Coordinates of C-alpha atoms in Angstrom, one line a residue:
L1 CA -70.9 64.7 30.0
I2 CA -69.2 62.8 26.9
R3 CA -67.8 59.5 27.6
T4 CA -66.5 58.9 24.5
D5 CA -62.0 59.1 24.0
E6 CA -62.4 60.8 20.6
G7 CA -65.4 62.8 22.0
K8 CA -63.3 64.5 24.2
E9 CA -60.0 65.0 22.1
Q10 CA -62.3 67.1 19.9
I11 CA -63.2 68.5 23.1
K12 CA -59.8 69.8 24.1
Q13 CA -58.1 70.4 20.9
R14 CA -61.3 72.8 20.2
I15 CA -60.5 74.5 23.2
T16 CA -56.9 74.3 23.1
K17 CA -57.0 76.2 20.2
F18 CA -59.3 78.9 21.1
V19 CA -57.8 80.1 24.5
Q20 CA -53.7 79.1 23.1
G21 CA -54.5 79.7 19.6
E22 CA -51.9 82.7 17.4
K23 CA -53.5 85.2 20.3
P24 CA -54.0 83.1 23.0
L25 CA -55.8 84.2 25.7
I26 CA -54.6 82.4 28.3
T27 CA -50.9 82.0 29.1
G28 CA -48.6 79.8 31.7
K29 CA -49.0 76.6 32.0
N30 CA -51.4 74.3 34.0
R31 CA -54.0 77.2 32.7
V32 CA -56.1 74.9 31.0
H33 CA -58.0 72.4 33.2
F34 CA -60.0 69.4 30.6
I35 CA -62.9 67.7 33.8
S36 CA -64.8 65.6 33.6
A37 CA -67.8 66.4 36.1
Q38 CA -70.0 62.8 35.7
A39 CA -66.6 61.0 35.8
V40 CA -65.8 62.7 39.3
L41 CA -68.9 62.0 40.6
D42 CA -68.9 58.5 39.4
A43 CA -66.3 58.4 41.2
I44 CA -67.7 60.3 44.8
I45 CA -70.7 57.7 44.4
Q46 CA -68.1 55.4 44.6
G47 CA -65.5 55.7 47.2
S48 CA -62.9 55.4 44.3
N49 CA -60.0 57.3 43.3
N50 CA -59.7 57.7 38.8
V51 CA -57.6 60.2 37.3
Y52 CA -61.0 62.5 36.4
L53 CA -61.2 63.0 40.8
D54 CA -57.3 63.6 40.2
D55 CA -57.9 66.2 37.6
F56 CA -60.5 68.1 39.9
K57 CA -59.0 68.6 42.7
Y58 CA -56.2 70.1 41.1
F59 CA -58.1 72.6 39.4
V60 CA -60.1 73.0 42.9
S61 CA -56.5 74.0 44.2
S62 CA -55.3 75.8 41.4
I63 CA -58.3 77.3 41.5
E64 CA -58.6 78.4 45.3
K65 CA -54.9 79.9 44.4
F66 CA -56.0 82.0 42.1
L67 CA -59.1 83.8 44.5
R68 CA -56.2 83.6 46.7
F69 CA -53.0 85.8 45.4
E70 CA -53.5 86.1 41.5
R71 CA -57.0 87.3 40.9
G72 CA -56.7 91.1 42.7
E73 CA -53.1 91.3 40.7
L74 CA -54.3 90.5 37.5
K75 CA -56.8 93.3 37.6
F76 CA -54.9 95.9 38.9
K77 CA -52.6 94.7 35.3
Q78 CA -55.6 95.2 33.4
L79 CA -56.6 97.8 34.7
N80 CA -53.3 100.1 34.8
L81 CA -53.4 98.8 30.4
T82 CA -56.2 100.3 30.3
L83 CA -54.9 103.8 32.3
N84 CA -52.1 103.9 30.2
K85 CA -53.9 103.9 27.2
L86 CA -56.0 106.0 28.3
N87 CA -53.7 109.0 30.0
K88 CA -51.5 108.2 26.9
N89 CA -55.0 109.4 24.4
C90 CA -54.9 112.2 27.1
D91 CA -51.4 113.5 26.5
N92 CA -51.3 113.7 23.3
A93 CA -54.7 115.5 23.0
L94 CA -53.0 118.0 25.8
K95 CA -50.1 118.0 23.6
Q96 CA -52.2 119.3 20.9
A97 CA -54.0 121.7 22.6
Q98 CA -50.6 122.8 23.8
N99 CA -49.1 123.3 20.3
T100 CA -52.4 124.8 19.4
V101 CA -52.3 128.1 21.7
E102 CA -48.2 128.1 21.1
G103 CA -48.9 128.9 17.4
K104 CA -47.0 125.2 16.4
I105 CA -50.1 123.9 14.1
N106 CA -50.6 126.6 12.2
I107 CA -53.6 125.2 10.1
S108 CA -54.4 126.9 6.1
E109 CA -57.4 127.6 4.5
A110 CA -57.0 125.0 2.9
N111 CA -56.1 122.6 5.4
K112 CA -59.5 123.7 6.4
L113 CA -61.1 122.5 3.2
E114 CA -58.9 119.1 2.9
I115 CA -60.7 118.9 6.5
I116 CA -64.0 119.1 6.4
E117 CA -63.1 116.7 2.9
K118 CA -62.3 114.2 5.0
I119 CA -64.8 114.3 7.6
G120 CA -67.1 113.6 4.7
E121 CA -65.0 110.3 3.6
I122 CA -64.9 108.8 6.9
S123 CA -68.8 109.1 6.8
G124 CA -68.6 107.7 3.1
R125 CA -66.4 105.0 4.4
N126 CA -68.6 104.1 7.7
I127 CA -71.3 104.0 5.5
K128 CA -69.9 101.5 3.7
I129 CA -68.4 98.9 5.5
Y130 CA -72.4 98.9 6.7
N131 CA -73.2 98.3 3.3
L132 CA -70.2 94.9 3.1
A133 CA -71.6 93.7 6.9
K134 CA -75.1 93.6 6.0
T135 CA -74.8 92.2 3.3
L136 CA -72.0 89.7 4.2
K137 CA -74.2 88.3 7.2
Q138 CA -77.4 87.5 4.3
E139 CA -75.0 85.5 2.6
V140 CA -73.5 84.0 5.6
Y141 CA -77.0 83.1 7.1
Q142 CA -78.1 81.1 3.8
K143 CA -74.7 79.6 3.0
A144 CA -75.3 78.2 7.2
I145 CA -79.2 76.8 6.3
E146 CA -78.0 74.7 3.3
Y147 CA -74.7 73.7 5.9
R148 CA -77.8 73.1 8.5
K149 CA -79.5 70.7 6.2
K150 CA -77.7 68.0 5.0
W151 CA -76.3 68.0 9.0
Q152 CA -80.3 67.7 9.5
E153 CA -80.6 65.0 7.1
E154 CA -77.6 62.8 8.4
L155 CA -78.6 63.7 12.3
H156 CA -80.7 60.5 12.6
S157 CA -77.9 58.2 11.9
R158 CA -75.1 59.6 14.0
I159 CA -77.0 59.5 17.3
S160 CA -78.6 56.0 16.5
I161 CA -75.0 54.6 16.5
K162 CA -73.8 56.6 19.5
S163 CA -77.0 55.3 21.1
K164 CA -75.6 51.6 21.5
S165 CA -73.4 53.3 24.3
W166 CA -76.6 54.4 26.1
N167 CA -76.8 52.6 28.7
S168 CA -79.0 52.4 32.6
K169 CA -79.7 50.9 35.5
H170 CA -83.8 51.0 35.5
S171 CA -85.3 48.7 34.3
H172 CA -88.2 48.3 31.6
I173 CA -91.0 46.4 33.8
W174 CA -90.2 47.4 37.7
S175 CA -88.7 51.1 36.4
Q176 CA -90.0 52.1 33.8
K177 CA -90.5 55.1 33.9
Q178 CA -86.9 56.0 35.5
L179 CA -85.2 54.0 31.9
V180 CA -87.8 55.7 29.6
Q181 CA -86.1 59.2 31.6
D182 CA -82.7 57.8 32.1
Y183 CA -82.8 57.1 28.0
T184 CA -83.9 60.1 27.8
N185 CA -81.8 62.6 28.4
Q186 CA -79.1 60.8 27.2
F187 CA -80.9 61.3 23.4
I188 CA -80.9 65.1 24.7
R189 CA -77.2 64.9 25.3
E190 CA -76.1 63.9 22.0
L191 CA -78.7 66.4 20.4
S192 CA -77.0 69.0 22.4
L193 CA -73.2 67.9 21.6
E194 CA -74.3 66.9 18.4
I195 CA -75.8 71.0 18.2
E196 CA -73.0 72.4 19.8
Q197 CA -69.5 70.8 18.3
W198 CA -72.0 71.1 14.3
G199 CA -72.1 75.3 15.2
S200 CA -68.4 74.9 16.6
T201 CA -66.4 73.4 13.1
V202 CA -69.4 74.5 11.0
L203 CA -70.9 77.6 12.1
E204 CA -68.1 78.9 13.0
D205 CA -64.8 77.7 11.5
I206 CA -66.3 76.9 7.9
V207 CA -69.0 79.3 7.3
L208 CA -68.6 82.7 9.2
Q209 CA -64.5 82.8 9.2
N210 CA -63.3 83.1 5.9
Y211 CA -66.6 85.9 5.7
I212 CA -65.2 87.7 8.8
Q213 CA -62.1 87.3 7.4
F214 CA -63.3 89.5 4.3
L215 CA -64.9 91.5 6.6
D216 CA -61.6 92.6 9.1
A217 CA -59.4 92.9 5.8
N218 CA -61.9 95.5 4.6
I219 CA -61.9 97.2 7.2
K220 CA -58.5 96.8 7.9
H221 CA -57.7 98.7 4.7
Q222 CA -60.5 102.0 5.6
L223 CA -58.6 102.0 8.2
D224 CA -55.0 102.4 7.1
A225 CA -56.2 104.7 4.8
I226 CA -57.5 106.8 7.3
Q227 CA -54.8 106.9 8.9
A228 CA -52.4 108.0 6.5
D229 CA -54.5 110.3 5.7
F230 CA -53.5 111.5 9.5
K231 CA -49.9 110.8 9.0
N232 CA -50.4 113.5 6.2
L233 CA -51.8 116.2 7.9
D234 CA -49.6 116.2 10.9
I235 CA -47.0 116.1 8.3
Q236 CA -48.7 119.8 7.1
V237 CA -49.1 120.9 10.2
H238 CA -47.4 119.0 12.4
S239 CA -49.8 118.7 14.7
N240 CA -50.1 114.3 16.6
S241 CA -53.7 113.5 15.5
S242 CA -52.0 110.1 13.9
S243 CA -50.3 108.9 17.6
Q244 CA -53.8 109.3 18.6
M245 CA -55.9 107.9 15.7
Q246 CA -53.7 104.5 16.8
L247 CA -54.8 104.4 20.1
S248 CA -58.3 103.8 18.8
I249 CA -56.8 101.3 15.7
D250 CA -55.1 99.5 19.0
S251 CA -57.9 98.8 20.2
I252 CA -60.4 97.5 17.6
N253 CA -57.7 95.2 17.1
D254 CA -57.8 93.7 20.5
D255 CA -62.1 93.7 20.0
F256 CA -61.6 91.4 16.5
M257 CA -59.6 88.9 18.7
G258 CA -61.9 85.9 17.5
F259 CA -65.0 85.6 18.4
V260 CA -64.6 86.8 22.0
G261 CA -68.0 87.7 24.2
I262 CA -70.1 85.6 21.8
G263 CA -72.7 83.0 24.2
G264 CA -71.3 85.2 27.0
G265 CA -67.5 83.3 26.7
I266 CA -68.8 80.1 25.8
G267 CA -68.4 80.1 22.0
I268 CA -70.0 79.9 18.9
G269 CA -71.2 76.5 19.2
G270 CA -72.7 76.1 23.1
A271 CA -74.5 79.3 22.3
L272 CA -76.9 77.7 19.9
A273 CA -76.9 74.5 21.6
A274 CA -77.4 76.6 24.7
G275 CA -80.2 78.3 22.8
L276 CA -82.0 75.4 21.9
L277 CA -82.6 73.3 24.6
V278 CA -86.3 72.8 24.6
F279 CA -86.2 69.7 24.9
T280 CA -85.5 68.9 28.4
G281 CA -89.0 70.0 29.2
F282 CA -91.5 67.5 30.8
G283 CA -93.9 67.7 27.8
F284 CA -91.3 66.2 25.4
I285 CA -90.9 63.8 28.0
A286 CA -93.8 62.9 28.3
V287 CA -94.6 63.1 25.1
I288 CA -91.6 60.3 24.5
A289 CA -93.1 58.5 27.9
A290 CA -96.3 58.1 25.8
S291 CA -94.5 56.4 23.2
V292 CA -93.0 54.3 24.0
T293 CA -95.3 52.9 27.3
A294 CA -97.2 52.2 24.2
M295 CA -94.1 49.9 22.7
I296 CA -93.5 48.2 25.7
A297 CA -97.4 47.0 25.8
S298 CA -97.5 45.8 22.1
S299 CA -93.5 44.1 22.5
F300 CA -95.3 42.4 25.6
G301 CA -98.9 41.2 23.6
L302 CA -96.4 40.3 20.4
G303 CA -94.3 38.3 22.8
V304 CA -91.3 40.0 22.8
L305 CA -89.8 39.6 25.6
D306 CA -86.1 39.8 24.9
M307 CA -84.6 42.6 26.6
D308 CA -81.5 43.7 24.5
G309 CA -83.8 43.9 21.7
L310 CA -86.7 45.9 24.3
H311 CA -84.3 48.0 25.1
D312 CA -83.1 49.0 21.3
Q313 CA -86.2 49.2 20.4
I314 CA -86.8 52.3 23.3
K315 CA -84.3 53.6 22.6
K316 CA -85.1 53.8 18.5
K317 CA -88.9 54.9 19.9
I318 CA -86.8 58.4 21.7
I319 CA -84.6 58.6 19.1
E320 CA -87.4 59.0 16.3
E321 CA -90.3 60.9 19.0
G322 CA -86.7 63.5 20.0
L323 CA -86.0 64.2 16.5
K324 CA -89.5 64.3 14.9
K325 CA -89.8 67.4 18.0
F326 CA -86.5 69.1 16.3
D327 CA -87.3 69.1 12.9
N328 CA -90.9 70.6 13.6
S329 CA -89.1 73.5 15.8
I330 CA -86.1 73.7 13.2
E331 CA -87.0 77.5 13.1
K332 CA -85.7 78.4 16.3
M333 CA -82.1 76.6 14.8
D334 CA -82.4 78.9 12.4
E335 CA -83.6 81.6 14.4
K336 CA -80.5 81.2 16.6
I337 CA -78.4 80.7 13.7
N338 CA -79.5 84.1 12.7
E339 CA -79.2 85.9 16.2
I340 CA -76.1 85.0 16.0
V341 CA -74.2 85.7 12.7
N342 CA -76.1 88.9 13.4
Q343 CA -74.6 89.6 16.2
V344 CA -70.9 89.0 15.5
F345 CA -70.9 91.0 12.4
E346 CA -73.0 94.0 14.2
N347 CA -70.6 93.6 16.7
R348 CA -67.5 94.1 13.7
F349 CA -69.4 97.1 12.7
E350 CA -70.2 98.5 16.3
S351 CA -66.1 98.6 17.1
F352 CA -65.6 99.9 13.3
H353 CA -68.1 102.6 13.4
K354 CA -66.6 103.6 17.1
V355 CA -62.8 104.1 15.1
M356 CA -64.5 106.6 13.2
A357 CA -66.7 108.6 15.2
Q358 CA -63.6 109.5 17.5
A359 CA -61.1 110.0 13.8
I360 CA -64.6 112.7 13.0
S361 CA -64.3 114.1 16.6
L362 CA -60.2 114.2 15.9
Y363 CA -60.4 116.6 12.9
E364 CA -63.6 118.2 14.4
N365 CA -61.2 119.0 17.7
L366 CA -58.1 120.1 15.8
L367 CA -60.2 122.8 13.3
E368 CA -62.2 124.0 16.4
Q369 CA -58.6 124.3 18.6
Q370 CA -57.2 126.3 16.0
E371 CA -60.8 128.6 15.5
R372 CA -60.3 129.0 19.9
A373 CA -56.6 129.5 19.4
S374 CA -57.5 132.3 17.0
Q375 CA -59.8 134.6 18.6
E376 CA -58.0 134.7 22.3
T377 CA -55.9 137.0 23.5
S378 CA -52.3 137.2 24.6
K379 CA -53.2 136.5 27.9
E380 CA -55.8 134.2 27.7
R381 CA -53.4 132.1 25.3
E382 CA -51.1 132.0 28.4
S383 CA -53.4 131.2 30.2
E384 CA -54.4 128.3 28.6
K385 CA -51.2 126.9 28.2
E386 CA -50.7 127.0 31.3
W387 CA -53.9 124.9 32.3
I388 CA -52.9 122.8 29.1
L389 CA -49.2 122.3 31.3
Q390 CA -50.5 122.0 34.9
K391 CA -52.9 118.7 33.6
R392 CA -50.1 117.2 31.7
Q393 CA -47.9 117.7 34.4
E394 CA -50.8 115.9 37.1
L395 CA -51.2 112.7 34.3
E396 CA -47.8 112.6 34.6
R397 CA -48.0 112.1 38.0
I398 CA -50.8 109.4 37.8
Q399 CA -48.4 107.7 35.9
Q400 CA -45.9 107.8 38.0
D401 CA -47.9 106.7 40.6
M402 CA -49.3 104.0 39.0
K403 CA -45.8 102.5 38.5
S404 CA -44.7 103.0 41.6
M405 CA -47.8 100.2 42.9
I406 CA -47.0 98.2 40.1

């Protein structure tokens, strides 16, 4: 649906930056395909061949190859990576439990008080990041609305310029309804593209990016402080809690890779545009059709028979009526902006909150294991040691089986 070379190049640059940037989502050759559905459809209808049709055929071939040979392998590798992390986490926890039972981990009363204090600090860190995220998302929304207003002021001019390239095979005399429908659809596409580009280049790249980087830096500071506390405790009591904590920190780093997941994978610009396509309804088209029909009748009555001039008037009327409806419904765009901003910050905080919960759980488990070990008889400790050893051996067998399957 993007007909200009400039528009196509912008799309290519944005997608390439998103999927193959500093932290690439996709690696390898021939993994990203740029195709034009409209150009492909035109070629098929005309029975001709062009570069777009060739690209589409290659894309279909690549999809078939992926579904036949690579999809299962990719899924297996992802599953293997997840299970490896889970196995490592379980083994670290069992090793710490084993060391506790064997008396290798000794937690003094002073250590217990320090752990309880650290649990309180974690709760405070959690509240601090929550309040920061809440403040930042309010600031982002206000700034986004300022940018939206400026963009809206220039919208009419930009779409009017783009309308010069609109065309239709229908006549304003013999197929007036289809002509209006054609131009209306092209207006809707232009408006949708404008919204998507603003969402990607302004809301995401300019407004959100700096605030998210600031939030991420604060989250990293809190995580580094917590990890330093665990490492210090490990030195004092000979535990391995910092290794378990590092796995959780690694998982939050994966969650923080860009804005993945926003809008079901179509990105912030796409999510914003998709949420605002209320202009395709029959009611909107009917309103425009009625206005344009009256305008055409008036033009005939005044003797205006210049076809190009009349088509320009039709386009102008469609833009006026369409943007009037858009302006009257602008609160819908603001609501969608607010929804996206909330989702971005809430996703960040939820990931951080999970790691905080894991940190508290590690401290509590350490205290519980020490308390249980101090109350067990020698026979009970030996029985627990055997059980732990058995589970660690089972994990090792699972790990070896997985390696042999790759």
